[in-house]
Amino acid sequence: MQENQEIEIESIGQTYQHHDPYSFEEQCERSLAGSDNFYNRSKNAGFSVWALLFGPFYYLYRKMYLEGILLMAILSILPIPPQLSMVVWLIEGLAFYPLYRAHAKRKISKLLSKYSDLSVEEQLSVIHSKGGVNYFVALIFAALYFMVLFALLGNA
């Protein structure tokens, strides 16, 4: 049996009533994640194999643009010895889910503030549209990154 729940979202101080087994905060996080599978992993996993394998491109794929671009810039600028590259990859995998959770909280809070005049269902719809994945950005950045890399190696 489902009950009416009143949930106060700290970031904007509003109270919502809804008929759902999940809290409003959890509904927002699920909507942003784009899939229950990814949401469950983001809540429970401590390591991302995808971030290990694809590094900043996986961050971009998950619409974590600031984090992905910063990671690409850091990895491009810093001279990382080959002996430490595996350590860097492990750090990328370990850092992904904590960074994603922080990213999700910031994005949800920002969207709820911006769309506070909408109904709960409309807010969840907006959050869902802003979440999920973006293949296009990840592929464009990967192509640009490797084009620049090959151009630099060709001139060396």
PDB file of C-alpha atoms in Angstrom:
ATOM      1  CA  MET A   1       0.000   0.000   0.000  1.00  0.00           C
ATOM      2  CA  GLN A   2       1.401   3.353  -1.007  1.00  0.00           C
ATOM      3  CA  GLU A   3       0.999   6.364   1.217  1.00  0.00           C
ATOM      4  CA  ASN A   4       1.141  10.063   0.540  1.00  0.00           C
ATOM      5  CA  GLN A   5       4.606  11.218   1.399  1.00  0.00           C
ATOM      6  CA  GLU A   6       5.677  14.759   2.082  1.00  0.00           C
ATOM      7  CA  ILE A   7       9.270  15.333   1.088  1.00  0.00           C
ATOM      8  CA  GLU A   8      11.189  18.524   1.691  1.00  0.00           C
ATOM      9  CA  ILE A   9      14.003  19.153  -0.734  1.00  0.00           C
ATOM     10  CA  GLU A  10      16.700  20.981   1.214  1.00  0.00           C
ATOM     11  CA  SER A  11      18.107  22.946  -1.703  1.00  0.00           C
ATOM     12  CA  ILE A  12      14.861  24.819  -2.406  1.00  0.00           C
ATOM     13  CA  GLY A  13      12.812  24.196   0.750  1.00  0.00           C
ATOM     14  CA  GLN A  14       9.655  23.011  -1.017  1.00  0.00           C
ATOM     15  CA  THR A  15       7.344  20.220   0.107  1.00  0.00           C
ATOM     16  CA  TYR A  16       5.866  17.725  -2.364  1.00  0.00           C
ATOM     17  CA  GLN A  17       3.153  15.086  -2.044  1.00  0.00           C
ATOM     18  CA  HIS A  18       3.299  12.040  -4.265  1.00  0.00           C
ATOM     19  CA  HIS A  19       2.225   8.413  -4.536  1.00  0.00           C
ATOM     20  CA  ASP A  20       5.418   6.508  -5.190  1.00  0.00           C
ATOM     21  CA  PRO A  21       7.479   3.942  -3.320  1.00  0.00           C
ATOM     22  CA  TYR A  22      10.589   6.050  -3.977  1.00  0.00           C
ATOM     23  CA  SER A  23      11.320   9.361  -2.339  1.00  0.00           C
ATOM     24  CA  PHE A  24      11.196  12.437  -4.563  1.00  0.00           C
ATOM     25  CA  GLU A  25      14.975  12.768  -4.275  1.00  0.00           C
ATOM     26  CA  GLU A  26      15.425   9.182  -5.459  1.00  0.00           C
ATOM     27  CA  GLN A  27      12.975   9.722  -8.325  1.00  0.00           C
ATOM     28  CA  CYS A  28      15.034  12.736  -9.402  1.00  0.00           C
ATOM     29  CA  GLU A  29      18.268  10.738  -9.246  1.00  0.00           C
ATOM     30  CA  ARG A  30      16.725   7.856 -11.210  1.00  0.00           C
ATOM     31  CA  SER A  31      15.402  10.279 -13.828  1.00  0.00           C
ATOM     32  CA  LEU A  32      18.792  11.920 -14.247  1.00  0.00           C
ATOM     33  CA  ALA A  33      20.614   8.579 -14.456  1.00  0.00           C
ATOM     34  CA  GLY A  34      18.461   7.555 -17.407  1.00  0.00           C
ATOM     35  CA  SER A  35      18.252   3.886 -16.404  1.00  0.00           C
ATOM     36  CA  ASP A  36      17.644   1.953 -13.216  1.00  0.00           C
ATOM     37  CA  ASN A  37      20.684  -0.200 -13.936  1.00  0.00           C
ATOM     38  CA  PHE A  38      23.038   2.781 -14.019  1.00  0.00           C
ATOM     39  CA  TYR A  39      21.283   4.387 -11.024  1.00  0.00           C
ATOM     40  CA  ASN A  40      21.793   1.227  -8.942  1.00  0.00           C
ATOM     41  CA  ARG A  41      25.459   1.027  -9.925  1.00  0.00           C
ATOM     42  CA  SER A  42      25.993   4.708  -9.145  1.00  0.00           C
ATOM     43  CA  LYS A  43      24.565   4.179  -5.661  1.00  0.00           C
ATOM     44  CA  ASN A  44      26.371   0.946  -4.823  1.00  0.00           C
ATOM     45  CA  ALA A  45      29.510   0.629  -6.921  1.00  0.00           C
ATOM     46  CA  GLY A  46      32.865   1.963  -5.867  1.00  0.00           C
ATOM     47  CA  PHE A  47      34.609   1.436  -9.174  1.00  0.00           C
ATOM     48  CA  SER A  48      33.698   2.042 -12.816  1.00  0.00           C
ATOM     49  CA  VAL A  49      35.262  -0.289 -15.338  1.00  0.00           C
ATOM     50  CA  TRP A  50      33.942   1.971 -18.121  1.00  0.00           C
ATOM     51  CA  ALA A  51      35.743   5.000 -16.682  1.00  0.00           C
ATOM     52  CA  LEU A  52      38.889   2.886 -16.387  1.00  0.00           C
ATOM     53  CA  LEU A  53      38.663   1.824 -20.043  1.00  0.00           C
ATOM     54  CA  PHE A  54      37.486   5.069 -21.632  1.00  0.00           C
ATOM     55  CA  GLY A  55      38.667   7.719 -19.145  1.00  0.00           C
ATOM     56  CA  PRO A  56      37.452  11.252 -19.855  1.00  0.00           C
ATOM     57  CA  PHE A  57      35.339  10.081 -22.794  1.00  0.00           C
ATOM     58  CA  TYR A  58      33.120   8.076 -20.443  1.00  0.00           C
ATOM     59  CA  TYR A  59      32.663  11.172 -18.280  1.00  0.00           C
ATOM     60  CA  LEU A  60      31.582  13.101 -21.395  1.00  0.00           C
ATOM     61  CA  TYR A  61      29.283  10.239 -22.431  1.00  0.00           C
ATOM     62  CA  ARG A  62      27.558  10.539 -19.029  1.00  0.00           C
ATOM     63  CA  LYS A  63      27.092  14.313 -19.597  1.00  0.00           C
ATOM     64  CA  MET A  64      29.708  15.208 -16.995  1.00  0.00           C
ATOM     65  CA  TYR A  65      31.175  17.780 -19.367  1.00  0.00           C
ATOM     66  CA  LEU A  66      33.176  19.849 -16.904  1.00  0.00           C
ATOM     67  CA  GLU A  67      34.744  16.795 -15.297  1.00  0.00           C
ATOM     68  CA  GLY A  68      35.492  15.149 -18.647  1.00  0.00           C
ATOM     69  CA  ILE A  69      37.063  18.234 -20.200  1.00  0.00           C
ATOM     70  CA  LEU A  70      39.128  18.937 -17.075  1.00  0.00           C
ATOM     71  CA  LEU A  71      40.324  15.345 -17.013  1.00  0.00           C
ATOM     72  CA  MET A  72      41.277  15.520 -20.701  1.00  0.00           C
ATOM     73  CA  ALA A  73      43.147  18.783 -20.123  1.00  0.00           C
ATOM     74  CA  ILE A  74      45.020  17.410 -17.113  1.00  0.00           C
ATOM     75  CA  LEU A  75      45.953  14.203 -18.900  1.00  0.00           C
ATOM     76  CA  SER A  76      47.060  16.148 -21.980  1.00  0.00           C
ATOM     77  CA  ILE A  77      49.154  18.703 -20.110  1.00  0.00           C
ATOM     78  CA  LEU A  78      50.802  16.581 -17.427  1.00  0.00           C
ATOM     79  CA  PRO A  79      53.634  14.356 -18.550  1.00  0.00           C
ATOM     80  CA  ILE A  80      52.612  11.008 -17.049  1.00  0.00           C
ATOM     81  CA  PRO A  81      55.321   8.353 -17.154  1.00  0.00           C
ATOM     82  CA  PRO A  82      54.177   5.031 -18.644  1.00  0.00           C
ATOM     83  CA  GLN A  83      54.807   3.330 -15.278  1.00  0.00           C
ATOM     84  CA  LEU A  84      52.124   5.530 -13.671  1.00  0.00           C
ATOM     85  CA  SER A  85      49.523   5.360 -16.432  1.00  0.00           C
ATOM     86  CA  MET A  86      47.824   2.313 -14.871  1.00  0.00           C
ATOM     87  CA  VAL A  87      47.563   4.192 -11.563  1.00  0.00           C
ATOM     88  CA  VAL A  88      45.914   7.120 -13.371  1.00  0.00           C
ATOM     89  CA  TRP A  89      43.444   4.743 -15.031  1.00  0.00           C
ATOM     90  CA  LEU A  90      42.595   3.202 -11.651  1.00  0.00           C
ATOM     91  CA  ILE A  91      42.032   6.658 -10.176  1.00  0.00           C
ATOM     92  CA  GLU A  92      39.685   7.506 -13.067  1.00  0.00           C
ATOM     93  CA  GLY A  93      37.690   4.352 -12.320  1.00  0.00           C
ATOM     94  CA  LEU A  94      37.620   4.952  -8.562  1.00  0.00           C
ATOM     95  CA  ALA A  95      36.710   8.635  -8.855  1.00  0.00           C
ATOM     96  CA  PHE A  96      33.874   8.218 -11.345  1.00  0.00           C
ATOM     97  CA  TYR A  97      30.920   7.289  -9.102  1.00  0.00           C
ATOM     98  CA  PRO A  98      31.657   9.788  -6.302  1.00  0.00           C
ATOM     99  CA  LEU A  99      32.074  12.507  -8.939  1.00  0.00           C
ATOM    100  CA  TYR A 100      28.871  11.383 -10.668  1.00  0.00           C
ATOM    101  CA  ARG A 101      26.878  11.514  -7.422  1.00  0.00           C
ATOM    102  CA  ALA A 102      28.155  15.043  -6.700  1.00  0.00           C
ATOM    103  CA  HIS A 103      27.404  16.061 -10.292  1.00  0.00           C
ATOM    104  CA  ALA A 104      23.871  14.618 -10.043  1.00  0.00           C
ATOM    105  CA  LYS A 105      23.094  16.447  -6.793  1.00  0.00           C
ATOM    106  CA  ARG A 106      24.293  19.780  -8.243  1.00  0.00           C
ATOM    107  CA  LYS A 107      22.388  19.321 -11.489  1.00  0.00           C
ATOM    108  CA  ILE A 108      19.146  18.230  -9.790  1.00  0.00           C
ATOM    109  CA  SER A 109      19.291  21.105  -7.311  1.00  0.00           C
ATOM    110  CA  LYS A 110      19.885  23.583 -10.129  1.00  0.00           C
ATOM    111  CA  LEU A 111      17.024  22.183 -12.220  1.00  0.00           C
ATOM    112  CA  LEU A 112      14.576  22.099  -9.297  1.00  0.00           C
ATOM    113  CA  SER A 113      15.386  25.730  -8.518  1.00  0.00           C
ATOM    114  CA  LYS A 114      14.995  26.766 -12.151  1.00  0.00           C
ATOM    115  CA  TYR A 115      11.739  24.847 -12.668  1.00  0.00           C
ATOM    116  CA  SER A 116      10.193  25.232  -9.208  1.00  0.00           C
ATOM    117  CA  ASP A 117       6.912  26.441 -10.723  1.00  0.00           C
ATOM    118  CA  LEU A 118       6.332  23.129 -12.569  1.00  0.00           C
ATOM    119  CA  SER A 119       4.451  20.119 -11.226  1.00  0.00           C
ATOM    120  CA  VAL A 120       6.421  17.195  -9.800  1.00  0.00           C
ATOM    121  CA  GLU A 121       5.809  15.121 -12.941  1.00  0.00           C
ATOM    122  CA  GLU A 122       6.984  17.977 -15.176  1.00  0.00           C
ATOM    123  CA  GLN A 123      10.090  18.485 -13.028  1.00  0.00           C
ATOM    124  CA  LEU A 124      10.932  14.779 -13.292  1.00  0.00           C
ATOM    125  CA  SER A 125      10.438  14.986 -17.051  1.00  0.00           C
ATOM    126  CA  VAL A 126      12.828  17.961 -17.311  1.00  0.00           C
ATOM    127  CA  ILE A 127      15.409  16.184 -15.138  1.00  0.00           C
ATOM    128  CA  HIS A 128      15.097  13.063 -17.298  1.00  0.00           C
ATOM    129  CA  SER A 129      15.618  15.113 -20.479  1.00  0.00           C
ATOM    130  CA  LYS A 130      18.775  16.696 -19.028  1.00  0.00           C
ATOM    131  CA  GLY A 131      20.212  13.382 -17.828  1.00  0.00           C
ATOM    132  CA  GLY A 132      21.089  10.107 -19.473  1.00  0.00           C
ATOM    133  CA  VAL A 133      23.939   9.874 -21.933  1.00  0.00           C
ATOM    134  CA  ASN A 134      25.343  11.749 -24.927  1.00  0.00           C
ATOM    135  CA  TYR A 135      27.105   9.571 -27.497  1.00  0.00           C
ATOM    136  CA  PHE A 136      27.670  12.473 -29.853  1.00  0.00           C
ATOM    137  CA  VAL A 137      29.775  14.645 -27.511  1.00  0.00           C
ATOM    138  CA  ALA A 138      31.894  11.686 -26.397  1.00  0.00           C
ATOM    139  CA  LEU A 139      32.570  10.633 -29.996  1.00  0.00           C
ATOM    140  CA  ILE A 140      33.350  14.181 -31.172  1.00  0.00           C
ATOM    141  CA  PHE A 141      35.809  14.764 -28.325  1.00  0.00           C
ATOM    142  CA  ALA A 142      37.411  11.352 -28.867  1.00  0.00           C
ATOM    143  CA  ALA A 143      37.826  12.062 -32.593  1.00  0.00           C
ATOM    144  CA  LEU A 144      39.272  15.527 -31.940  1.00  0.00           C
ATOM    145  CA  TYR A 145      41.568  14.226 -29.226  1.00  0.00           C
ATOM    146  CA  PHE A 146      43.009  11.480 -31.407  1.00  0.00           C
ATOM    147  CA  MET A 147      43.310  13.758 -34.452  1.00  0.00           C
ATOM    148  CA  VAL A 148      45.374  16.223 -32.412  1.00  0.00           C
ATOM    149  CA  LEU A 149      47.405  13.402 -30.876  1.00  0.00           C
ATOM    150  CA  PHE A 150      48.218  11.869 -34.268  1.00  0.00           C
ATOM    151  CA  ALA A 151      49.019  15.308 -35.726  1.00  0.00           C
ATOM    152  CA  LEU A 152      51.433  15.982 -32.861  1.00  0.00           C
ATOM    153  CA  LEU A 153      53.034  12.546 -33.208  1.00  0.00           C
ATOM    154  CA  GLY A 154      53.334  13.030 -36.970  1.00  0.00           C
ATOM    155  CA  ASN A 155      55.215  16.306 -36.454  1.00  0.00           C
ATOM    156  CA  ALA A 156      57.563  14.880 -33.846  1.00  0.00           C
TER     157      ALA A 156
END
